[in-house]
Coordinates of C-alpha atoms and ligand atoms in Angstrom, one line a residue:
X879 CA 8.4 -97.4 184.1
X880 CA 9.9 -93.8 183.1
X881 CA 13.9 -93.0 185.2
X882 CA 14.8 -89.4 185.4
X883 CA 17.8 -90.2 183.2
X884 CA 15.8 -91.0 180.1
X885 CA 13.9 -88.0 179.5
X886 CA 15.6 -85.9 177.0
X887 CA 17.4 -83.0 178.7
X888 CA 15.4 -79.8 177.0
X889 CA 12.2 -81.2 178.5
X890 CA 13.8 -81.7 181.9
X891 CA 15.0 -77.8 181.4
X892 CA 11.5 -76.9 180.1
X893 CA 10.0 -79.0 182.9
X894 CA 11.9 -77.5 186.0
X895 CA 11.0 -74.3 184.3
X896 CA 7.2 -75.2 184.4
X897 CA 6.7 -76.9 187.9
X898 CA 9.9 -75.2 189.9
X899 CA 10.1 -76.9 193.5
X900 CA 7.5 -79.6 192.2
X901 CA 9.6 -80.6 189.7
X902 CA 11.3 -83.6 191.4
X903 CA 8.0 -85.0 192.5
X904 CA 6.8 -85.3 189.2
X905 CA 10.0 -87.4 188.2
X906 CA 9.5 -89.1 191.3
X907 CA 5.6 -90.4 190.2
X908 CA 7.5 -91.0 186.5
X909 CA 8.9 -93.9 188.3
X910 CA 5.5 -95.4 189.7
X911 CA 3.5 -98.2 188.2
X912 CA 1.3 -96.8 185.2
X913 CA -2.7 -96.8 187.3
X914 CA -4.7 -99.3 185.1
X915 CA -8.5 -97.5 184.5
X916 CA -11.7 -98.7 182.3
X917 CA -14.8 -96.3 182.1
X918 CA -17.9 -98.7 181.6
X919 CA -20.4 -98.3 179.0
X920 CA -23.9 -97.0 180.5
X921 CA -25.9 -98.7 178.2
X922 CA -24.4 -102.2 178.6
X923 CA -24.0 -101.4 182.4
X924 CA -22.6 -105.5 183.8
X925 CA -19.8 -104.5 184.6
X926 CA -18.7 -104.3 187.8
X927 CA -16.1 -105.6 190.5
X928 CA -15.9 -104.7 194.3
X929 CA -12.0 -104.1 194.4
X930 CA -12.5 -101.1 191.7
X931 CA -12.0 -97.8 192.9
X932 CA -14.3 -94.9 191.3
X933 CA -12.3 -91.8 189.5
X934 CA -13.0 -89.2 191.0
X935 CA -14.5 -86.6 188.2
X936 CA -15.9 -89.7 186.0
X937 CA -19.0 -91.8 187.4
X938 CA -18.0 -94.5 185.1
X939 CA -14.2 -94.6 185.1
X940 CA -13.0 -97.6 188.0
X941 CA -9.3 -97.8 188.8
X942 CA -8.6 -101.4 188.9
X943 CA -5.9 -103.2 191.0
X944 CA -3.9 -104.3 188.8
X945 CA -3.9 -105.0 185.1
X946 CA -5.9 -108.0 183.8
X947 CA -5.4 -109.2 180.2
X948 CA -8.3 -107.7 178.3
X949 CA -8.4 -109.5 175.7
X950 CA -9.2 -112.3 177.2
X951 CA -12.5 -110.7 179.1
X952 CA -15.7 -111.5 177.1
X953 CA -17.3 -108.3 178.7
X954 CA -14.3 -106.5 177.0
X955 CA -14.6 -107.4 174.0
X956 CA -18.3 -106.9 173.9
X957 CA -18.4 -103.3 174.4
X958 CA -19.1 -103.5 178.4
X959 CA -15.9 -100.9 178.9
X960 CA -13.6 -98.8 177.4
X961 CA -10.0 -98.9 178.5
X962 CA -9.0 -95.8 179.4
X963 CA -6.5 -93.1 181.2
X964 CA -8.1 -91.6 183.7
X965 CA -7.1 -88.4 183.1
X966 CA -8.6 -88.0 179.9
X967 CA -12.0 -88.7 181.5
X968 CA -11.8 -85.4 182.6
X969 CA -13.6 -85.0 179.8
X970 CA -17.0 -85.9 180.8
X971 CA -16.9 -83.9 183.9
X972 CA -16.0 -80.9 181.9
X973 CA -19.0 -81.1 179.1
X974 CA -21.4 -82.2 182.1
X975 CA -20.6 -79.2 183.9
X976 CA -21.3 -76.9 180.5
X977 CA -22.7 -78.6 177.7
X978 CA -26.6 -78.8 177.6
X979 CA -26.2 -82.9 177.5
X980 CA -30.1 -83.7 177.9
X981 CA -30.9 -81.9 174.7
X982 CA -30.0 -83.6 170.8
X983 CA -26.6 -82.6 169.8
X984 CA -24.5 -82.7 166.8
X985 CA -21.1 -83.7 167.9
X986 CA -18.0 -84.2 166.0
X987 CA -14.9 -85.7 167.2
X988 CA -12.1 -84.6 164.8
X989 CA -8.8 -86.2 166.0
X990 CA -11.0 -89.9 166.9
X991 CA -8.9 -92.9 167.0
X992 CA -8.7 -95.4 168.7
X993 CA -11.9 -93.6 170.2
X994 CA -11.6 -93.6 173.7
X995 CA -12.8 -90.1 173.9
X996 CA -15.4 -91.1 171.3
X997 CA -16.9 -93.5 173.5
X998 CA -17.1 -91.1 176.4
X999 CA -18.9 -88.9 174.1
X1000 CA -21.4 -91.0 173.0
X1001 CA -22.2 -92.2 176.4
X1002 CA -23.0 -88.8 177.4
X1003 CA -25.1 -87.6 174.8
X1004 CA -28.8 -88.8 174.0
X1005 CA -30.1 -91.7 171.8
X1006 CA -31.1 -88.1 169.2
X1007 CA -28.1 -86.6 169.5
X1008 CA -25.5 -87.5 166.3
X1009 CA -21.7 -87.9 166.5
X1010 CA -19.4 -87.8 163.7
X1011 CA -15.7 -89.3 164.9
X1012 CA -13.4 -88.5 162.7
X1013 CA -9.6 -90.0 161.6
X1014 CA -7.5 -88.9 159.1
X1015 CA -4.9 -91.2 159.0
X1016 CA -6.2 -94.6 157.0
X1017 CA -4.7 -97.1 158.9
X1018 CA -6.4 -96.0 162.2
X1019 CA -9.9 -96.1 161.1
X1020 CA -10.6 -99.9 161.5
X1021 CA -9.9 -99.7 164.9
X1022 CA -12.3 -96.5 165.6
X1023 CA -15.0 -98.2 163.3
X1024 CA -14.8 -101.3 165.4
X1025 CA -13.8 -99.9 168.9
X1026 CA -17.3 -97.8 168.3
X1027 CA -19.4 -101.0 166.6
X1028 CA -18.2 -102.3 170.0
X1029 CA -19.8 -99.5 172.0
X1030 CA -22.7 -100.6 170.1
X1031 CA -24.7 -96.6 169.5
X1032 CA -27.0 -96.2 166.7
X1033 CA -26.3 -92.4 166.4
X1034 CA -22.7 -92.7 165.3
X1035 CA -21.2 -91.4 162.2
X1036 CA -17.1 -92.6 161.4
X1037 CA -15.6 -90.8 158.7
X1038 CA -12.3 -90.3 157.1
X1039 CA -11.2 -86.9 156.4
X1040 CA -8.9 -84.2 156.4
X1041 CA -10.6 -81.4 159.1
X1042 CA -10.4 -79.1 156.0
X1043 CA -12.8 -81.3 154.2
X1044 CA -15.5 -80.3 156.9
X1045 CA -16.4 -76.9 155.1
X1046 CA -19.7 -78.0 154.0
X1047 CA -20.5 -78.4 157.3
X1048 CA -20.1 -74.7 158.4
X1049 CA -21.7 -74.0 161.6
X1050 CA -23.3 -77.6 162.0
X1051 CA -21.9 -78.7 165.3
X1052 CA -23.0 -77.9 168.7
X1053 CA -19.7 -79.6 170.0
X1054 CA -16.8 -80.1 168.3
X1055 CA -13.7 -82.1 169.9
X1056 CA -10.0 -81.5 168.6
X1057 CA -7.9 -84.2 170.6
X1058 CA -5.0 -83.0 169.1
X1059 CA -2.0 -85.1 167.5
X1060 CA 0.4 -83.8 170.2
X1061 CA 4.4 -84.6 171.5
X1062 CA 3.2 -86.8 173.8
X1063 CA 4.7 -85.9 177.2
X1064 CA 1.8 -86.6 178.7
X1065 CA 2.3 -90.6 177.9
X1066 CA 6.5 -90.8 178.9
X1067 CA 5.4 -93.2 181.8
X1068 CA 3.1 -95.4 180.2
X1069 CA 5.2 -95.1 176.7
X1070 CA 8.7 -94.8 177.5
X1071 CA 9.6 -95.2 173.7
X1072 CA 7.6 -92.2 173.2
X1073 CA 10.8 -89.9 174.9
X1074 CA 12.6 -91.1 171.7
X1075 CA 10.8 -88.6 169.5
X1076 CA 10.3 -85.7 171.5
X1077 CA 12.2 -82.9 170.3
X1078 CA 11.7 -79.1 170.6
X1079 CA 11.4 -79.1 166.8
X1080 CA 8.8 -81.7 167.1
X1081 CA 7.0 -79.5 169.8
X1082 CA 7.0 -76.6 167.7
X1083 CA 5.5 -78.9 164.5
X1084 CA 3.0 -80.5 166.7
X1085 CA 1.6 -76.9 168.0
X1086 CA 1.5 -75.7 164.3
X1087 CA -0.2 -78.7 163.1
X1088 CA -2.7 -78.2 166.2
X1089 CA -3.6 -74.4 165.0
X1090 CA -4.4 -75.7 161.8
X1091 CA -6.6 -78.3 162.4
X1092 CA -8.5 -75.9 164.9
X1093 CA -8.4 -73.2 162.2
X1094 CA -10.4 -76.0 160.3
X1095 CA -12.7 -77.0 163.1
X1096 CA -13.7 -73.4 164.1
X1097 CA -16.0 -72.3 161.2
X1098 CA -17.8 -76.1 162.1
X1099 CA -19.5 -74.6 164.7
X1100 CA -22.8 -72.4 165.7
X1101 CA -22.7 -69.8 167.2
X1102 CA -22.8 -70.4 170.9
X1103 CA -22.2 -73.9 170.7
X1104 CA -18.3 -75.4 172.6
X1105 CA -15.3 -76.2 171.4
X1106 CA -12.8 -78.4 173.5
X1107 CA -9.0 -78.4 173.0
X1108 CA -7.2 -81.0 174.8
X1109 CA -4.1 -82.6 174.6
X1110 CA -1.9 -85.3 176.3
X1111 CA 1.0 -82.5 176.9
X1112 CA 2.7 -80.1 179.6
X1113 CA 4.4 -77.6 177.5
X1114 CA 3.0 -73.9 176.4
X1115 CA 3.9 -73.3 173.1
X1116 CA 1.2 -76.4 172.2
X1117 CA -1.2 -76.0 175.1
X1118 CA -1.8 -72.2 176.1
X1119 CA -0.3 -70.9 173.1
X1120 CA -3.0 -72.4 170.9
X1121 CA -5.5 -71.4 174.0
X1122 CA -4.4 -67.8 173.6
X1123 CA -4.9 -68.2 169.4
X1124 CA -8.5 -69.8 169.7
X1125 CA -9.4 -66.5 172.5
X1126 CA -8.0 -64.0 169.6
X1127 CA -10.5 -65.9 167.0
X1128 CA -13.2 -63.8 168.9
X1129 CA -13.8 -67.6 171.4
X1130 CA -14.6 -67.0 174.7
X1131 CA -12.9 -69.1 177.0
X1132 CA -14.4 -71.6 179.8
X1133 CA -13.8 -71.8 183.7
X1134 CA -13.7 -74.5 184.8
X1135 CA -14.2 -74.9 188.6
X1136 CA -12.9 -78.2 189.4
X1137 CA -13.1 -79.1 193.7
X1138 CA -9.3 -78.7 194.6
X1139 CA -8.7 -82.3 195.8
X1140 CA -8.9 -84.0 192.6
X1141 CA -5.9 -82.1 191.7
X1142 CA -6.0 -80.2 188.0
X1143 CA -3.9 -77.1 188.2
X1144 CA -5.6 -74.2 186.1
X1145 CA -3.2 -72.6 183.9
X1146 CA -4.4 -68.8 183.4
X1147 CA -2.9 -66.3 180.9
X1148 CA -4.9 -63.1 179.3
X1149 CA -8.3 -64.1 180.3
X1150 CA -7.6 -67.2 179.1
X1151 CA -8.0 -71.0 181.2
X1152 CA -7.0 -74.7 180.6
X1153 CA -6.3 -77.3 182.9
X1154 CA -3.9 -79.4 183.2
X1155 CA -3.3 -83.1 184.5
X1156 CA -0.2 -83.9 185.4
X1157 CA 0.9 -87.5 187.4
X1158 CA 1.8 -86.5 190.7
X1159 CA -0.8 -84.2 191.4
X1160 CA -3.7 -86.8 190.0
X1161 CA -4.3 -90.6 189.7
X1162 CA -3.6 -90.5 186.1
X1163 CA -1.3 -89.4 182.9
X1164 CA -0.7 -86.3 181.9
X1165 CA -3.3 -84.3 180.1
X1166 CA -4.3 -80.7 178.9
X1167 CA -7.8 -79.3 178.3
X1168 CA -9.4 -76.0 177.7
X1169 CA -12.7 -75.3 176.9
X1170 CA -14.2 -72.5 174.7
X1171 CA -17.7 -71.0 173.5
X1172 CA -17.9 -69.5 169.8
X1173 CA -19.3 -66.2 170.4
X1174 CA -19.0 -65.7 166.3
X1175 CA -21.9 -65.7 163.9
X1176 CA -22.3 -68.7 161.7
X1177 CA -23.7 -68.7 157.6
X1178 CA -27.7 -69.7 157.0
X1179 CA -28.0 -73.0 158.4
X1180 CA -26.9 -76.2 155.8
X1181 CA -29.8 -77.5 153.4
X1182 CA -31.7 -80.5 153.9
X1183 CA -31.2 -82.8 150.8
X1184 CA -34.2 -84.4 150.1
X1185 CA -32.4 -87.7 149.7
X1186 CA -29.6 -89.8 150.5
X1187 CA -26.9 -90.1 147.6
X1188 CA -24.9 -93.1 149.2
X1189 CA -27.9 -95.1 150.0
X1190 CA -31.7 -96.3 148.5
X1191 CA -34.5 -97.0 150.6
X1192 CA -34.3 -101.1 151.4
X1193 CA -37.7 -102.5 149.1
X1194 CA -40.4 -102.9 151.1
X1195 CA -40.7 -106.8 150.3
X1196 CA -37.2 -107.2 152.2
X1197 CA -38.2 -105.2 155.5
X1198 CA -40.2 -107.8 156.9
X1199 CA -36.9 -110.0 156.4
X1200 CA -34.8 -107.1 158.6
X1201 CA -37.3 -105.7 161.4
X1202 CA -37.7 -108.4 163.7
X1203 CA -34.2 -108.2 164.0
X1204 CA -34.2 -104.3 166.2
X1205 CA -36.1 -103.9 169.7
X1206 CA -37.4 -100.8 168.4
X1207 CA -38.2 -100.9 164.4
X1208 CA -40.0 -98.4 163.7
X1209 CA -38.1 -95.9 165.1
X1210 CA -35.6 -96.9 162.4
X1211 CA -35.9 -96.4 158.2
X1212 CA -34.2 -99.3 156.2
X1213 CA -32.1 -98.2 153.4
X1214 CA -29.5 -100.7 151.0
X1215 CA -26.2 -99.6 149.5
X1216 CA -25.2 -101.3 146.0
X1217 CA -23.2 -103.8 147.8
X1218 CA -26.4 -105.2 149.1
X1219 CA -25.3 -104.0 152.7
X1220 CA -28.2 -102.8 154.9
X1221 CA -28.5 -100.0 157.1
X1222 CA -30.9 -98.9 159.9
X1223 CA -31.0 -94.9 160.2
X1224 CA -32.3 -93.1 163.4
X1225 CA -35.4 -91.9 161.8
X1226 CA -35.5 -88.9 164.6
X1227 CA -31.5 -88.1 162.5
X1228 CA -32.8 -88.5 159.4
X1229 CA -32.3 -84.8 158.0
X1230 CA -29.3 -84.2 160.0
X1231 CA -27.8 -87.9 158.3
X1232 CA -29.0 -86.5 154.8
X1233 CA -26.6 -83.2 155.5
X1234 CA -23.9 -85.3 156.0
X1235 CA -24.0 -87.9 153.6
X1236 CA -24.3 -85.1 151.1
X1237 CA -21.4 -82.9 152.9
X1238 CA -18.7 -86.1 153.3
X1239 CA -17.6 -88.6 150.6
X1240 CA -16.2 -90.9 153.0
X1241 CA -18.1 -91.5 155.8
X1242 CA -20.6 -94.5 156.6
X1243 CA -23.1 -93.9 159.6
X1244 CA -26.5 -95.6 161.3
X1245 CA -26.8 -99.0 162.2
X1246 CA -25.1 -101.9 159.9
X1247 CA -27.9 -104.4 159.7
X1248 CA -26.1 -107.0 157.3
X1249 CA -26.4 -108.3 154.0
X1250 CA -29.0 -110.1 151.6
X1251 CA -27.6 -112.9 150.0
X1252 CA -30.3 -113.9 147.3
X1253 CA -33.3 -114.3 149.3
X1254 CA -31.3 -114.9 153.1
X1255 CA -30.6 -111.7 155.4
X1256 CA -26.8 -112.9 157.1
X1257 CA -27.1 -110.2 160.2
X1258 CA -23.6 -108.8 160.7
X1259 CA -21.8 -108.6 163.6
X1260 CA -22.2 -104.6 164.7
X1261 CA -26.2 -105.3 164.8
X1262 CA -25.1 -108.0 167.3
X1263 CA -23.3 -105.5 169.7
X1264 CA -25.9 -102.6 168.7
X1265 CA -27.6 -101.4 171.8
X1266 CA -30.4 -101.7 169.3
X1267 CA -31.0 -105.0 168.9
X1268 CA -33.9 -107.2 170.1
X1269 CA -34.0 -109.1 173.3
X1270 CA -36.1 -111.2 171.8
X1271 CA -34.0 -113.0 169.7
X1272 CA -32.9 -116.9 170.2
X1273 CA -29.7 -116.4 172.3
X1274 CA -27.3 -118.7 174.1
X1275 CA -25.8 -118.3 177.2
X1276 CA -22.3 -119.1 177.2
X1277 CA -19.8 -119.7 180.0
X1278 CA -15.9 -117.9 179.8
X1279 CA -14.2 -120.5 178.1
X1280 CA -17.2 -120.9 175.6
X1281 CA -17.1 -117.0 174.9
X1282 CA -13.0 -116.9 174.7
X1283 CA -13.8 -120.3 171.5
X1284 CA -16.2 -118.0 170.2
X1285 CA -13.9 -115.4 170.0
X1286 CA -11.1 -117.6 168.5
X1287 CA -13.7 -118.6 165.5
X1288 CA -14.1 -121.7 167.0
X1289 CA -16.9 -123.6 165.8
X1290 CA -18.8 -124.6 169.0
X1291 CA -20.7 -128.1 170.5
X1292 CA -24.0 -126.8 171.8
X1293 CA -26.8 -128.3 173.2
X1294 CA -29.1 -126.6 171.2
X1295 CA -31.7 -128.2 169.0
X1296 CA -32.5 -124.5 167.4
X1297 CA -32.0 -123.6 163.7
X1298 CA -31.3 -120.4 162.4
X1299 CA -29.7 -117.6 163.8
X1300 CA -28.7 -117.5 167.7
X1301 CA -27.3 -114.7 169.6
X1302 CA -23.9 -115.7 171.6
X1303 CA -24.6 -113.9 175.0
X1304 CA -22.2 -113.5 178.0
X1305 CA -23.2 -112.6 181.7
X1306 CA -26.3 -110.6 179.5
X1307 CA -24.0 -108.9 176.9
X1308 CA -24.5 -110.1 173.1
X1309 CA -21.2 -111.3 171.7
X1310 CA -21.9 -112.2 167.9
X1311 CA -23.9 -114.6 165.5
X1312 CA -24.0 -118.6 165.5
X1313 CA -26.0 -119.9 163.1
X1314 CA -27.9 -123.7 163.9
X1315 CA -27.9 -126.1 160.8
X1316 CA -29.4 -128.9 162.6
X1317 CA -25.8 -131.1 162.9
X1318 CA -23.9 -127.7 164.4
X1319 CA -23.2 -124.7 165.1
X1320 CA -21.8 -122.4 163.0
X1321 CA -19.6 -119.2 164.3
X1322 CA -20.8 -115.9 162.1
X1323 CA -17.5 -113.7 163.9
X1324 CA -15.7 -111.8 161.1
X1325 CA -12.4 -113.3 161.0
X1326 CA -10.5 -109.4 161.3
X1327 CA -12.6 -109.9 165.0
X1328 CA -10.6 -113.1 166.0
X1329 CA -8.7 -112.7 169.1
X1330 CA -5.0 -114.6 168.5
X1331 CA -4.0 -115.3 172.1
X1332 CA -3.6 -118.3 173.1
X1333 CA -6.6 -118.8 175.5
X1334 CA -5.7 -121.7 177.3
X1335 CA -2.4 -119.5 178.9
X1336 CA -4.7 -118.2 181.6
Ligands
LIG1458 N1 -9.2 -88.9 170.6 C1 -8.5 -90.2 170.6 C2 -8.9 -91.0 171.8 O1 -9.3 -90.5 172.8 O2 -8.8 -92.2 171.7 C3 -7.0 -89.9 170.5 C4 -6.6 -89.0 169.4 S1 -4.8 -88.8 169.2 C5 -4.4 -87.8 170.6 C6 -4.8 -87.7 167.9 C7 -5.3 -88.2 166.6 O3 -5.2 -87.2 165.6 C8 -4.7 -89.5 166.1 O4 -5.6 -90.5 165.8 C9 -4.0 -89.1 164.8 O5 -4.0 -90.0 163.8 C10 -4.8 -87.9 164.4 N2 -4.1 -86.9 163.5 C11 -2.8 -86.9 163.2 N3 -2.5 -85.9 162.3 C12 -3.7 -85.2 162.1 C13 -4.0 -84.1 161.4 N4 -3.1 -83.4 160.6 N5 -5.3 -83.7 161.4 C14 -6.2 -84.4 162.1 N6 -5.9 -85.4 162.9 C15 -4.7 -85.9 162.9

C-alpha cells in the first residue's frame, strides 16, 4: 500500500499538474488495497466462482475477493487463467471494438513478457490466426515461453529479438502490439519499490526508448492494419508525446468510445486520442492506451520459402508413433529439429510459419510434441497443456492434494493398473505426463515446472 509521502515530489508536482482538484483522490485510492483480477482462458473455460465480480470492459476478467495463493491452484497452474490487472484488459475491449477478430490475423506482440497481454491476444484471435510474442531481454523469455505453453494455443510463435531485427518482416502484421518498457507510475500501489526509480531523467529515457521501438515496429505493418500503444504510465512526455509522434508518421489515430461509467478519461491533443486508466476513476492500476491505423503503403508482400530452414519433415515411419497423440492430426504437419525434438505446425500457417522461420534466427513456434528417444516418443509437457491434444488419451483424475504432489515432482500411489503414458487431469484440465511401469507411477513434469511451496502450509 502506496502513502502520499513516498511518492517522489516531481511526480506529485507533475501529478497535481495533470489531475488538478482530482489530485487528492487519486492519492487517496493510492492508499487502498491493490484489487486482485484473473481473466480466464476461453478455451479451458472451468473456471469459475460465484463471489467473482465480472470487469466491466473484459468478458473474462473476474475481480476476486481477496487474494488466494496461486500457486497453489491446480487450475492455475494449468493454464485455466491468467492473472492479471484489470486495467490492462482494456485491451480486449479496444481490438473487439476495431480489429476484424473473426478473420486470420498475424499478430505480433513486441514488448511480451511475462505475457499477460499475450494471452489476452491469443484468446481473442482465431485458431488460423498467428501470434509472434516477442522479448528482448534473455532472462524474461522462459517465463513468456512457459506462461504461453501454459495457455496451451497452437498458433503461437515466441521469439527473442531486438524490434529492429523485425525488418524482414516489413509490412507482415495486421496487429502489432508495443507494451512499452515504461516508468512505471502506473504500478506505485501495487509496487511501492517501483517509486525508488522514477525520475524525470528516467521519464525522459523511457519515452525515447518507446519512439524507438515504435520506429522499429511501424514499417511491420500493412497498410490498414492497427497499431496499439499502451503503457502502464500517467505522464505526457511518454504517453501523448509518442501519440502525437506516431500521428506525424502519416498513422491515423483511433476513438475510442468507451460508455462513461467504466471510467477511462480520453486524453485529446491535435487530432490525436489515448485513454487513460488511472486508480480512482477505475477498478484497476494505472494504464495508458492509444490506438492507431497505418494509412502508409507497405513493400510487395514477403516471399514464401519453399521450406523450413530450422526444421525437416518428421519421417513418415515415426508419424504413426506422434498422431494419436493430437485431437485433430491431420490438421497438423510433423516436422523434427536435429535435437530430435518434434513439432506439430498449423498446417492452415504453414506459409506464413515458413516467412518467419526464414525472417527470425531465434524464434521457436507450433506445437512442441516431444522427443524420440531411439525407438520411444517421451511426449513433453506443453503437448500436455496444448488445447490440441486428444481427449482420448488414458488420463487420471486427480483430487487437490494429488495435483499440488504432482506439481511438487512427487512420484505418486495410484490405483491404476495402466501402462504407458497417462494424462494427470484436474476438475477436466490436463496437468502433465505420468508414465505406468506396472510397479508405479512415474511423474514426466520438467523439474524448471516444480512448484517450491510448501504445500502442506494451506
Ligand atoms: N506486455 C507484457 C504483459 O502484458 O505481460 C508486459 C510488457 S512490459 C510493460 C515491457 C517489456 O518490454 C518488458 O518485458 C521488457 O523486458 C521489454 N523491453 C525492455 N526494453 C526493451 C526494448 N528496448 N525493446 C523492446 N522491449 C523492451
Amino acid at each position: 500500500m502506496m502513502i502520499n509521502t513516498t511518492l517522489p515530489v516531481p511526480f506529485r508536482q507533475r501529478m497535481q499538474a495533470q489531475l488538478g482538484a482530482e489530485y487528492p483522490v487519486f492519492t487517496a485510492a493510492l492508499t487502498e488495497p491493490v484489487p486482485v483480477s484473473i481473466r480466464v482462458n476461453p478455451q479451458k473455460n472451468v473456471w469459475q466462482r460465484k463471489d467473482a465480480e465480472p470487469v466491466a470492459w473484459c468478458p473474462e476478467g473476474f475481480y476476486l475477493p481477496e487474494r488466494p495463493v496461486f500457486t497453489l491452484d491446480p487450475l492455475f497452474q494449468a493454464g485455466a487463467y491468467y492473472v492479471q490487472e484489470a486495467s490492462s484488459m482494456l485491451l480486449a475491449d479496444a481490438l473487439r471494438r476495431t480489429a476484424r477478430l473473426h478473420r486470420p490475423l498475424r499478430v505480433l506482440d513486441l514488448c511480451a513478457a511475462p505475457g499477460g497481454k499475450s494471452t489476452l491476444l491469443a484468446s481473442l484471435l482465431t485458431n488460423d490466426s498467428l501470434l509472434v510474442c516477442n522479448e528482448v531481454i534473455r532472462s524474461r523469455v522462459p517465463v513468456l515461453r512457459e506462461n504461453m505453453e501454459k495457455w496451451g494455443y497452437p498458433n503461437v510463435a515466441v521469439s527473442h529479438h531486438d524490434p529492429e531485427e523485425f525488418g524482414a518482416l516489413a509490412g507482415f502484421f495486421d496487429i502489432v502490439l508495443v507494451d512499452a518498457p515504461c516508468s512505471g507510475e502506473g504500478l506505485f500501489r501495487k509496487d511501492p519499490d517501483a517509486t525508488l526509480e522514477w525520475s524525470e531523467e528516467n521519464v525522459a529515457l523511457c519515452a525515447g526508448r518507446q519512439q524507438r521501438i515504435l520506429s522499429a515496429a511501424l514499417p511491420l505493418l500493412q497498410e490498414g492494419g492497427l497499431l496499439v500503444f499502451s503503457t502502464c504510465t500517467y505522464n505526457d512526455e511518454e504517453n501523448l508525446n509518442n501519440a502525437d509522434w506516431l500521428h506525424q508518421q502519416g498513422l491515423e489515430s483511433i476513438k475510442l468510445e468507451f460508455p462513461d461509467v467504466w471510467g477511462v478519461v480520453e486524453k485529446s491533443r491535435n487530432g490525436v486520442s489515448g485513454y487513460q486508466c488511472y486508480p480512482h476513476r477505475v477498478k484497476g492500476e494505472g494504464f495508458f492506451l492509444s490506438l492507431f491505423k497505418n494509412r502508409n503503403r507497405t513493400g510487395a508482400p514477403t516471399p514464401v520459402p519453399r521450406a523450413f530452414r530450422s526444421l525437416k519433415p518428421l519421417p513418415a515411419r515415426q508419424i504413426p508413433a506422434v498422431k494419436p497423440f493430437l485431437r485433430q492430426p491431420d490438421a497438423f504437419s510433423f516436422y523434427i529439429k536435429p535435437n530430435l525434438e518434434v513439432f506439430a505446425l498449423p498446417e492452415v500457417l504453414s506459409a506464413d510459419l515458413r516467412i518467419l522461420d526464414a525472417a527470425l534466427y531465434n524464434k521457436g513456434f507450433g506445437l512442441e510434441m516431444g522427443v524420440f528417444k531411439g525407438n520411444d516418443f517421451i511426449p513433453s509437457h506443453a503437448l500436455a497443456l496444448s488445447t490440441a491434444v486428444s481427449e482420448d488419451l488414458p488420463a487420471v483424475d486427480l483430487n487437490r492434494e494429488d495435483s499440488l504432489r504432482f506439481f511438487k515432482k512427487e512420484n505418486l500411489v495410484l490405483d491404476s493398473s495402466v501402462k504407458g503414458w497417462l494424462l494427470a487431469r484436474y476438475e477436466g484440465l490436463n496437468l502433465g505426463w505420468l508414465k505406468g511401469i506396472g510397479s508405479r507411477v512415474n511423474n514426466y513434469l520438467p523439474k524448471d515446472w516444480r512448484i517450491r511451496m510448501d504445500i502442506r502450509e494451506y
